[in-house]
Amino acid sequence: MSKLSQRDNKLRAIRFQKPDYIPMIFHVNNASYEYYGKEYLYDLMEKHKLLFPNFDRNNHKIVYGNCEKKDEPYLDDFGCTWYTTVDGIVGTVLGHPLDEIEKIKDYKFPDPEKVMGIGKIDWQEELQNVEKEHQEGKFVERGLRHGHTFLQACDIRGYEDLLIDMMYEEEYLPWLFDNLYNFNAAIIDKYCHSSVDMITIPEDLGMQIGPMIDVDNFLKYIYPSYVKMIKKCKEHNKIVHMHSDGDIKLLAEYLIDNGVDVLNLQDIVVGIEWIKENLKGKVCLEVDIDRQDITFRGTPEEIDKHIYKIVSELSSEDGGLMLIYGLYPNVPKENIEQLMDSMEKYMYFYSDNK
């Protein structure tokens, strides 16, 4: 067992300073509690104390986000309407406030002093909570909502229309992305002047094959905001965490070249071999364990082999690797149990093999 606190061990992993163990997160999506039954999952969480060291079933609360309530359309702060058909699963935007360009003249961006993009925020209370966590010795992370720039523009305008507008270099685009940056930068600035350890900047950019946006348009419209946001974080000595689902091989070099400390990416879609050859040692990798194939359709033996492969290929004694798995409905129970077992089994990979 490690003598380091969770916070210190995670900092060492991110900074390549020889952590005692590989930080691993097993995230249970809210929809899973109803699908599998709370008591079943609670029993597993109590059994796996390395993954859930602070779990208390008597005080564990399941709270659906604004965009996760079945048959309750949600109008977010940007005027986008979300729908979901499953409680606990983040929905899809089907109502775009700028579905017609003519609506731009009446469009108003939300106030980051009052909202986060997906709901209200009391900054005094939020920053007090941050400080409380810091005083308790926790690793404190906060950041932007998922899909803060490119995906937010897609939600506002519509994905296909936005890409066509980029192709034709529509005049409104600089206005759109400048205002999105100003909104996001105001939130980042709040956290930069707080006790957070790490600021998260999550946004999916990839599809199953290739990015959702071509490289040229990414560099022209999206990347400048990324550069400025990361610079602001680094000026305040904050760890920067970048997340993207999908195949981001064509964009990865741009994501890490401006000071990103942790890059969360998917193992199978991007490819373990490609990650090893192109990213290992350059940035702390937070590997998002496959949810589409091996853990969903594979056997427990295949799952254990897969976790071993990730750890043996992408870890080092110096650090630079973290793993995360997100549980959603329809994964066989024996696979859930094997995932937890294997993640705990290989957490001390280097300590056990010295």
PDB file of C-alpha atoms in Angstrom, residues 74-335:
ATOM      1  CA  TYR A  74     -33.698  21.065 -21.166  1.00  0.00           C
ATOM      2  CA  LEU A  75     -33.038  24.559 -22.504  1.00  0.00           C
ATOM      3  CA  ASP A  76     -29.422  25.394 -21.665  1.00  0.00           C
ATOM      4  CA  ASP A  77     -27.816  28.799 -21.131  1.00  0.00           C
ATOM      5  CA  PHE A  78     -26.940  29.146 -24.820  1.00  0.00           C
ATOM      6  CA  GLY A  79     -30.510  28.499 -25.920  1.00  0.00           C
ATOM      7  CA  CYS A  80     -29.869  24.910 -27.044  1.00  0.00           C
ATOM      8  CA  THR A  81     -32.572  22.313 -26.348  1.00  0.00           C
ATOM      9  CA  TRP A  82     -31.427  18.902 -25.072  1.00  0.00           C
ATOM     10  CA  TYR A  83     -33.374  15.646 -25.202  1.00  0.00           C
ATOM     11  CA  THR A  84     -32.637  12.220 -23.715  1.00  0.00           C
ATOM     12  CA  THR A  85     -34.645   8.997 -23.648  1.00  0.00           C
ATOM     13  CA  VAL A  86     -32.762   7.385 -20.725  1.00  0.00           C
ATOM     14  CA  ASP A  87     -32.411   8.833 -17.240  1.00  0.00           C
ATOM     15  CA  GLY A  88     -28.732   9.351 -16.487  1.00  0.00           C
ATOM     16  CA  ILE A  89     -27.543   9.483 -20.102  1.00  0.00           C
ATOM     17  CA  VAL A  90     -26.569  12.919 -21.418  1.00  0.00           C
ATOM     18  CA  GLY A  91     -28.933  13.809 -24.217  1.00  0.00           C
ATOM     19  CA  THR A  92     -28.584  15.286 -27.670  1.00  0.00           C
ATOM     20  CA  VAL A  93     -29.196  18.837 -28.811  1.00  0.00           C
ATOM     21  CA  LEU A  94     -32.086  18.858 -31.265  1.00  0.00           C
ATOM     22  CA  GLY A  95     -32.955  22.528 -30.939  1.00  0.00           C
ATOM     23  CA  HIS A  96     -30.330  24.941 -32.303  1.00  0.00           C
ATOM     24  CA  PRO A  97     -30.917  28.637 -31.542  1.00  0.00           C
ATOM     25  CA  LEU A  98     -29.061  29.773 -34.685  1.00  0.00           C
ATOM     26  CA  ASP A  99     -30.526  27.218 -37.066  1.00  0.00           C
ATOM     27  CA  GLU A 100     -31.099  30.237 -39.304  1.00  0.00           C
ATOM     28  CA  ILE A 101     -28.262  32.736 -39.693  1.00  0.00           C
ATOM     29  CA  GLU A 102     -30.756  35.611 -39.655  1.00  0.00           C
ATOM     30  CA  LYS A 103     -31.311  34.948 -35.946  1.00  0.00           C
ATOM     31  CA  ILE A 104     -27.804  36.165 -35.145  1.00  0.00           C
ATOM     32  CA  LYS A 105     -28.921  39.773 -34.843  1.00  0.00           C
ATOM     33  CA  ASP A 106     -31.054  38.916 -31.791  1.00  0.00           C
ATOM     34  CA  TYR A 107     -28.760  36.320 -30.218  1.00  0.00           C
ATOM     35  CA  LYS A 108     -27.247  37.032 -26.797  1.00  0.00           C
ATOM     36  CA  PHE A 109     -24.500  35.042 -25.098  1.00  0.00           C
ATOM     37  CA  PRO A 110     -24.965  33.992 -21.472  1.00  0.00           C
ATOM     38  CA  ASP A 111     -23.287  35.689 -18.511  1.00  0.00           C
ATOM     39  CA  PRO A 112     -20.440  33.572 -17.018  1.00  0.00           C
ATOM     40  CA  GLU A 113     -20.892  35.389 -13.714  1.00  0.00           C
ATOM     41  CA  LYS A 114     -24.246  33.633 -13.389  1.00  0.00           C
ATOM     42  CA  VAL A 115     -24.131  30.408 -15.423  1.00  0.00           C
ATOM     43  CA  MET A 116     -21.702  27.685 -16.526  1.00  0.00           C
ATOM     44  CA  GLY A 117     -23.353  26.986 -19.876  1.00  0.00           C
ATOM     45  CA  ILE A 118     -25.461  24.102 -18.589  1.00  0.00           C
ATOM     46  CA  GLY A 119     -26.895  25.658 -15.459  1.00  0.00           C
ATOM     47  CA  LYS A 120     -26.622  28.353 -12.832  1.00  0.00           C
ATOM     48  CA  ILE A 121     -23.510  28.869 -10.724  1.00  0.00           C
ATOM     49  CA  ASP A 122     -23.026  30.588  -7.383  1.00  0.00           C
ATOM     50  CA  TRP A 123     -19.360  31.485  -7.627  1.00  0.00           C
ATOM     51  CA  GLN A 124     -18.990  32.390  -3.987  1.00  0.00           C
ATOM     52  CA  GLU A 125     -20.275  28.994  -2.935  1.00  0.00           C
ATOM     53  CA  GLU A 126     -18.302  27.185  -5.654  1.00  0.00           C
ATOM     54  CA  LEU A 127     -14.986  28.771  -4.702  1.00  0.00           C
ATOM     55  CA  GLN A 128     -15.654  28.049  -1.039  1.00  0.00           C
ATOM     56  CA  ASN A 129     -16.166  24.400  -1.959  1.00  0.00           C
ATOM     57  CA  VAL A 130     -12.899  24.406  -3.898  1.00  0.00           C
ATOM     58  CA  GLU A 131     -11.019  25.802  -0.919  1.00  0.00           C
ATOM     59  CA  LYS A 132     -12.664  23.297   1.429  1.00  0.00           C
ATOM     60  CA  GLU A 133     -11.520  20.393  -0.748  1.00  0.00           C
ATOM     61  CA  HIS A 134      -8.039  21.870  -0.913  1.00  0.00           C
ATOM     62  CA  GLN A 135      -7.854  22.210   2.873  1.00  0.00           C
ATOM     63  CA  GLU A 136      -8.951  18.584   3.192  1.00  0.00           C
ATOM     64  CA  GLY A 137      -5.939  17.546   1.126  1.00  0.00           C
ATOM     65  CA  LYS A 138      -7.915  16.424  -1.921  1.00  0.00           C
ATOM     66  CA  PHE A 139      -6.738  16.651  -5.512  1.00  0.00           C
ATOM     67  CA  VAL A 140      -9.029  19.442  -6.705  1.00  0.00           C
ATOM     68  CA  GLU A 141     -10.084  19.590 -10.324  1.00  0.00           C
ATOM     69  CA  ARG A 142     -12.598  21.875 -11.979  1.00  0.00           C
ATOM     70  CA  GLY A 143     -13.091  23.205 -15.459  1.00  0.00           C
ATOM     71  CA  LEU A 144     -15.287  23.891 -18.426  1.00  0.00           C
ATOM     72  CA  ARG A 145     -18.398  21.993 -19.406  1.00  0.00           C
ATOM     73  CA  HIS A 146     -17.862  19.183 -21.874  1.00  0.00           C
ATOM     74  CA  GLY A 147     -17.937  20.553 -25.414  1.00  0.00           C
ATOM     75  CA  HIS A 148     -16.979  24.143 -24.641  1.00  0.00           C
ATOM     76  CA  THR A 149     -15.927  25.463 -28.067  1.00  0.00           C
ATOM     77  CA  PHE A 150     -16.348  23.342 -31.191  1.00  0.00           C
ATOM     78  CA  LEU A 151     -19.226  21.267 -29.860  1.00  0.00           C
ATOM     79  CA  GLN A 152     -20.838  24.349 -28.344  1.00  0.00           C
ATOM     80  CA  ALA A 153     -20.751  26.008 -31.756  1.00  0.00           C
ATOM     81  CA  CYS A 154     -22.289  22.842 -33.240  1.00  0.00           C
ATOM     82  CA  ASP A 155     -25.049  22.946 -30.628  1.00  0.00           C
ATOM     83  CA  ILE A 156     -25.759  26.596 -31.338  1.00  0.00           C
ATOM     84  CA  ARG A 157     -25.706  26.403 -35.131  1.00  0.00           C
ATOM     85  CA  GLY A 158     -26.062  22.690 -35.966  1.00  0.00           C
ATOM     86  CA  TYR A 159     -23.161  20.410 -36.920  1.00  0.00           C
ATOM     87  CA  GLU A 160     -23.667  20.238 -40.680  1.00  0.00           C
ATOM     88  CA  ASP A 161     -24.526  23.916 -41.021  1.00  0.00           C
ATOM     89  CA  LEU A 162     -21.450  24.891 -39.000  1.00  0.00           C
ATOM     90  CA  LEU A 163     -19.098  22.855 -41.188  1.00  0.00           C
ATOM     91  CA  ILE A 164     -20.649  24.304 -44.345  1.00  0.00           C
ATOM     92  CA  ASP A 165     -20.295  27.801 -42.889  1.00  0.00           C
ATOM     93  CA  MET A 166     -16.617  27.113 -42.243  1.00  0.00           C
ATOM     94  CA  MET A 167     -16.182  25.927 -45.800  1.00  0.00           C
ATOM     95  CA  TYR A 168     -17.665  29.200 -47.060  1.00  0.00           C
ATOM     96  CA  GLU A 169     -15.887  31.276 -44.376  1.00  0.00           C
ATOM     97  CA  GLU A 170     -19.102  32.926 -43.244  1.00  0.00           C
ATOM     98  CA  GLU A 171     -18.543  36.372 -41.742  1.00  0.00           C
ATOM     99  CA  TYR A 172     -20.210  35.588 -38.409  1.00  0.00           C
ATOM    100  CA  LEU A 173     -17.739  32.839 -37.412  1.00  0.00           C
ATOM    101  CA  PRO A 174     -15.077  35.047 -35.756  1.00  0.00           C
ATOM    102  CA  TRP A 175     -17.862  36.692 -33.747  1.00  0.00           C
ATOM    103  CA  LEU A 176     -19.146  33.294 -32.636  1.00  0.00           C
ATOM    104  CA  PHE A 177     -15.794  31.895 -31.536  1.00  0.00           C
ATOM    105  CA  ASP A 178     -14.617  35.140 -29.951  1.00  0.00           C
ATOM    106  CA  ASN A 179     -17.714  35.210 -27.772  1.00  0.00           C
ATOM    107  CA  LEU A 180     -17.354  31.539 -26.882  1.00  0.00           C
ATOM    108  CA  TYR A 181     -13.755  32.151 -25.890  1.00  0.00           C
ATOM    109  CA  ASN A 182     -14.711  35.143 -23.738  1.00  0.00           C
ATOM    110  CA  PHE A 183     -17.326  33.062 -21.925  1.00  0.00           C
ATOM    111  CA  ASN A 184     -14.954  30.138 -21.366  1.00  0.00           C
ATOM    112  CA  ALA A 185     -12.022  32.365 -20.393  1.00  0.00           C
ATOM    113  CA  ALA A 186     -14.094  34.035 -17.688  1.00  0.00           C
ATOM    114  CA  ILE A 187     -14.788  30.645 -16.098  1.00  0.00           C
ATOM    115  CA  ILE A 188     -11.174  29.551 -16.385  1.00  0.00           C
ATOM    116  CA  ASP A 189     -10.085  32.829 -14.820  1.00  0.00           C
ATOM    117  CA  LYS A 190     -12.252  32.104 -11.767  1.00  0.00           C
ATOM    118  CA  TYR A 191     -10.557  28.760 -11.271  1.00  0.00           C
ATOM    119  CA  CYS A 192      -7.097  30.148 -12.016  1.00  0.00           C
ATOM    120  CA  HIS A 193      -7.487  32.399  -8.978  1.00  0.00           C
ATOM    121  CA  SER A 194      -8.577  29.515  -6.753  1.00  0.00           C
ATOM    122  CA  SER A 195      -6.950  26.506  -5.089  1.00  0.00           C
ATOM    123  CA  VAL A 196      -7.713  24.010  -7.861  1.00  0.00           C
ATOM    124  CA  ASP A 197      -4.861  21.723  -8.839  1.00  0.00           C
ATOM    125  CA  MET A 198      -6.072  20.943 -12.342  1.00  0.00           C
ATOM    126  CA  ILE A 199      -8.300  22.708 -14.857  1.00  0.00           C
ATOM    127  CA  THR A 200     -10.164  20.474 -17.280  1.00  0.00           C
ATOM    128  CA  ILE A 201     -10.883  21.491 -20.872  1.00  0.00           C
ATOM    129  CA  PRO A 202     -12.975  18.602 -22.270  1.00  0.00           C
ATOM    130  CA  GLU A 203     -14.251  18.421 -25.825  1.00  0.00           C
ATOM    131  CA  ASP A 204     -14.824  15.517 -28.208  1.00  0.00           C
ATOM    132  CA  LEU A 205     -13.108  16.105 -31.537  1.00  0.00           C
ATOM    133  CA  GLY A 206     -12.906  12.620 -33.042  1.00  0.00           C
ATOM    134  CA  MET A 207     -15.151  10.150 -34.816  1.00  0.00           C
ATOM    135  CA  GLN A 208     -14.549   6.423 -35.223  1.00  0.00           C
ATOM    136  CA  ILE A 209     -12.163   7.254 -38.050  1.00  0.00           C
ATOM    137  CA  GLY A 210     -10.598  10.701 -38.144  1.00  0.00           C
ATOM    138  CA  PRO A 211     -11.628  13.987 -36.513  1.00  0.00           C
ATOM    139  CA  MET A 212     -15.068  15.614 -36.661  1.00  0.00           C
ATOM    140  CA  ILE A 213     -13.509  18.688 -38.239  1.00  0.00           C
ATOM    141  CA  ASP A 214     -10.739  18.908 -40.807  1.00  0.00           C
ATOM    142  CA  VAL A 215      -7.337  20.015 -39.559  1.00  0.00           C
ATOM    143  CA  ASP A 216      -7.313  23.329 -41.443  1.00  0.00           C
ATOM    144  CA  ASN A 217     -10.615  24.496 -39.972  1.00  0.00           C
ATOM    145  CA  PHE A 218      -9.608  23.246 -36.534  1.00  0.00           C
ATOM    146  CA  LEU A 219      -6.461  25.351 -36.694  1.00  0.00           C
ATOM    147  CA  LYS A 220      -8.314  28.371 -38.053  1.00  0.00           C
ATOM    148  CA  TYR A 221     -11.393  28.475 -35.837  1.00  0.00           C
ATOM    149  CA  ILE A 222     -10.904  26.262 -32.760  1.00  0.00           C
ATOM    150  CA  TYR A 223      -7.223  26.016 -31.967  1.00  0.00           C
ATOM    151  CA  PRO A 224      -6.616  29.730 -31.245  1.00  0.00           C
ATOM    152  CA  SER A 225      -9.091  29.553 -28.344  1.00  0.00           C
ATOM    153  CA  TYR A 226      -7.391  26.417 -27.029  1.00  0.00           C
ATOM    154  CA  VAL A 227      -4.004  28.121 -27.093  1.00  0.00           C
ATOM    155  CA  LYS A 228      -5.249  31.162 -25.170  1.00  0.00           C
ATOM    156  CA  MET A 229      -7.128  29.102 -22.575  1.00  0.00           C
ATOM    157  CA  ILE A 230      -4.137  26.848 -21.936  1.00  0.00           C
ATOM    158  CA  LYS A 231      -1.820  29.855 -21.700  1.00  0.00           C
ATOM    159  CA  LYS A 232      -4.068  31.418 -19.065  1.00  0.00           C
ATOM    160  CA  CYS A 233      -3.965  28.205 -17.002  1.00  0.00           C
ATOM    161  CA  LYS A 234      -0.198  27.870 -17.266  1.00  0.00           C
ATOM    162  CA  GLU A 235       0.344  31.489 -16.237  1.00  0.00           C
ATOM    163  CA  HIS A 236      -1.274  30.521 -12.929  1.00  0.00           C
ATOM    164  CA  ASN A 237       0.668  27.239 -12.655  1.00  0.00           C
ATOM    165  CA  LYS A 238      -2.402  25.081 -13.070  1.00  0.00           C
ATOM    166  CA  ILE A 239      -2.268  21.552 -14.443  1.00  0.00           C
ATOM    167  CA  VAL A 240      -4.151  21.404 -17.750  1.00  0.00           C
ATOM    168  CA  HIS A 241      -6.285  18.358 -18.570  1.00  0.00           C
ATOM    169  CA  MET A 242      -7.548  17.910 -22.121  1.00  0.00           C
ATOM    170  CA  HIS A 243     -10.123  15.261 -23.057  1.00  0.00           C
ATOM    171  CA  SER A 244     -11.356  14.083 -26.410  1.00  0.00           C
ATOM    172  CA  ASP A 245     -13.190  10.972 -27.475  1.00  0.00           C
ATOM    173  CA  GLY A 246     -12.682   9.524 -30.929  1.00  0.00           C
ATOM    174  CA  ASP A 247      -9.845   9.217 -33.401  1.00  0.00           C
ATOM    175  CA  ILE A 248      -7.722  12.318 -32.753  1.00  0.00           C
ATOM    176  CA  LYS A 249      -4.436  11.151 -34.276  1.00  0.00           C
ATOM    177  CA  LEU A 250      -4.406  14.064 -36.757  1.00  0.00           C
ATOM    178  CA  LEU A 251      -4.967  16.608 -33.969  1.00  0.00           C
ATOM    179  CA  ALA A 252      -2.970  15.138 -31.076  1.00  0.00           C
ATOM    180  CA  GLU A 253       0.235  17.032 -31.750  1.00  0.00           C
ATOM    181  CA  TYR A 254      -1.610  20.356 -31.578  1.00  0.00           C
ATOM    182  CA  LEU A 255      -3.376  19.381 -28.338  1.00  0.00           C
ATOM    183  CA  ILE A 256      -0.155  18.658 -26.467  1.00  0.00           C
ATOM    184  CA  ASP A 257       2.203  21.242 -27.986  1.00  0.00           C
ATOM    185  CA  ASN A 258       0.875  24.161 -25.957  1.00  0.00           C
ATOM    186  CA  GLY A 259       1.284  22.932 -22.415  1.00  0.00           C
ATOM    187  CA  VAL A 260      -1.369  20.277 -21.889  1.00  0.00           C
ATOM    188  CA  ASP A 261      -0.226  18.115 -18.967  1.00  0.00           C
ATOM    189  CA  VAL A 262      -2.820  15.325 -19.145  1.00  0.00           C
ATOM    190  CA  LEU A 263      -4.429  14.019 -22.322  1.00  0.00           C
ATOM    191  CA  ASN A 264      -7.466  11.776 -21.956  1.00  0.00           C
ATOM    192  CA  LEU A 265      -8.016   9.663 -25.058  1.00  0.00           C
ATOM    193  CA  GLN A 266      -9.567   6.364 -26.059  1.00  0.00           C
ATOM    194  CA  ASP A 267      -7.369   3.290 -26.283  1.00  0.00           C
ATOM    195  CA  ILE A 268      -8.862   1.204 -29.110  1.00  0.00           C
ATOM    196  CA  VAL A 269     -10.068   4.032 -31.357  1.00  0.00           C
ATOM    197  CA  VAL A 270      -6.703   5.797 -31.297  1.00  0.00           C
ATOM    198  CA  GLY A 271      -4.662   2.600 -30.958  1.00  0.00           C
ATOM    199  CA  ILE A 272      -2.380   1.543 -28.121  1.00  0.00           C
ATOM    200  CA  GLU A 273       0.577   1.093 -30.453  1.00  0.00           C
ATOM    201  CA  TRP A 274       0.075   4.554 -31.985  1.00  0.00           C
ATOM    202  CA  ILE A 275      -0.239   6.131 -28.548  1.00  0.00           C
ATOM    203  CA  LYS A 276       2.952   4.413 -27.417  1.00  0.00           C
ATOM    204  CA  GLU A 277       4.918   5.487 -30.472  1.00  0.00           C
ATOM    205  CA  ASN A 278       3.685   9.076 -30.652  1.00  0.00           C
ATOM    206  CA  LEU A 279       2.647  10.240 -27.170  1.00  0.00           C
ATOM    207  CA  LYS A 280       4.234   8.130 -24.458  1.00  0.00           C
ATOM    208  CA  GLY A 281       6.591  10.215 -22.347  1.00  0.00           C
ATOM    209  CA  LYS A 282       5.497  13.506 -23.940  1.00  0.00           C
ATOM    210  CA  VAL A 283       2.349  13.999 -21.872  1.00  0.00           C
ATOM    211  CA  CYS A 284       0.658  12.188 -19.014  1.00  0.00           C
ATOM    212  CA  LEU A 285      -1.785   9.814 -20.673  1.00  0.00           C
ATOM    213  CA  GLU A 286      -5.185   9.223 -19.105  1.00  0.00           C
ATOM    214  CA  VAL A 287      -6.321   6.212 -21.079  1.00  0.00           C
ATOM    215  CA  ASP A 288     -10.078   5.858 -21.460  1.00  0.00           C
ATOM    216  CA  ILE A 289     -10.616   2.094 -21.434  1.00  0.00           C
ATOM    217  CA  ASP A 290     -12.644   0.706 -24.336  1.00  0.00           C
ATOM    218  CA  ARG A 291     -16.428   0.675 -23.897  1.00  0.00           C
ATOM    219  CA  GLN A 292     -17.408  -0.424 -27.405  1.00  0.00           C
ATOM    220  CA  ASP A 293     -15.868  -3.836 -27.910  1.00  0.00           C
ATOM    221  CA  ILE A 294     -13.682  -5.704 -25.424  1.00  0.00           C
ATOM    222  CA  THR A 295     -15.374  -4.688 -22.193  1.00  0.00           C
ATOM    223  CA  PHE A 296     -18.820  -4.911 -23.799  1.00  0.00           C
ATOM    224  CA  ARG A 297     -18.545  -8.102 -25.891  1.00  0.00           C
ATOM    225  CA  GLY A 298     -15.336  -9.727 -24.672  1.00  0.00           C
ATOM    226  CA  THR A 299     -14.662 -12.327 -22.032  1.00  0.00           C
ATOM    227  CA  PRO A 300     -13.236 -11.624 -18.569  1.00  0.00           C
ATOM    228  CA  GLU A 301      -9.964 -13.181 -19.737  1.00  0.00           C
ATOM    229  CA  GLU A 302      -9.799 -10.801 -22.706  1.00  0.00           C
ATOM    230  CA  ILE A 303     -10.493  -7.854 -20.424  1.00  0.00           C
ATOM    231  CA  ASP A 304      -7.667  -8.768 -18.065  1.00  0.00           C
ATOM    232  CA  LYS A 305      -5.319  -9.169 -21.012  1.00  0.00           C
ATOM    233  CA  HIS A 306      -6.379  -5.783 -22.377  1.00  0.00           C
ATOM    234  CA  ILE A 307      -5.781  -3.922 -19.096  1.00  0.00           C
ATOM    235  CA  TYR A 308      -2.392  -5.616 -18.810  1.00  0.00           C
ATOM    236  CA  LYS A 309      -1.525  -4.496 -22.344  1.00  0.00           C
ATOM    237  CA  ILE A 310      -2.389  -0.865 -21.632  1.00  0.00           C
ATOM    238  CA  VAL A 311      -0.316  -0.829 -18.452  1.00  0.00           C
ATOM    239  CA  SER A 312       2.659  -2.767 -19.803  1.00  0.00           C
ATOM    240  CA  GLU A 313       2.853  -0.785 -23.052  1.00  0.00           C
ATOM    241  CA  LEU A 314       2.098   2.741 -21.851  1.00  0.00           C
ATOM    242  CA  SER A 315       3.330   2.973 -18.260  1.00  0.00           C
ATOM    243  CA  SER A 316       6.785   3.609 -16.893  1.00  0.00           C
ATOM    244  CA  GLU A 317       8.309   3.641 -13.451  1.00  0.00           C
ATOM    245  CA  ASP A 318       8.526   7.441 -13.732  1.00  0.00           C
ATOM    246  CA  GLY A 319       4.772   7.804 -14.167  1.00  0.00           C
ATOM    247  CA  GLY A 320       2.866   9.433 -16.994  1.00  0.00           C
ATOM    248  CA  LEU A 321      -0.096   7.044 -17.063  1.00  0.00           C
ATOM    249  CA  MET A 322      -3.575   7.024 -15.545  1.00  0.00           C
ATOM    250  CA  LEU A 323      -6.557   4.850 -16.462  1.00  0.00           C
ATOM    251  CA  ILE A 324     -10.269   5.568 -16.394  1.00  0.00           C
ATOM    252  CA  TYR A 325     -13.276   3.420 -17.200  1.00  0.00           C
ATOM    253  CA  GLY A 326     -16.857   4.581 -17.588  1.00  0.00           C
ATOM    254  CA  LEU A 327     -19.545   2.004 -16.846  1.00  0.00           C
ATOM    255  CA  TYR A 328     -22.783   2.230 -18.826  1.00  0.00           C
ATOM    256  CA  PRO A 329     -25.748  -0.166 -19.080  1.00  0.00           C
ATOM    257  CA  ASN A 330     -25.555  -3.483 -20.968  1.00  0.00           C
ATOM    258  CA  VAL A 331     -22.037  -4.490 -19.908  1.00  0.00           C
ATOM    259  CA  PRO A 332     -22.200  -8.097 -18.577  1.00  0.00           C
ATOM    260  CA  LYS A 333     -21.831  -8.277 -14.813  1.00  0.00           C
ATOM    261  CA  GLU A 334     -18.908 -10.669 -15.009  1.00  0.00           C
ATOM    262  CA  ASN A 335     -17.104  -8.094 -17.149  1.00  0.00           C
TER     263      ASN A 335
END
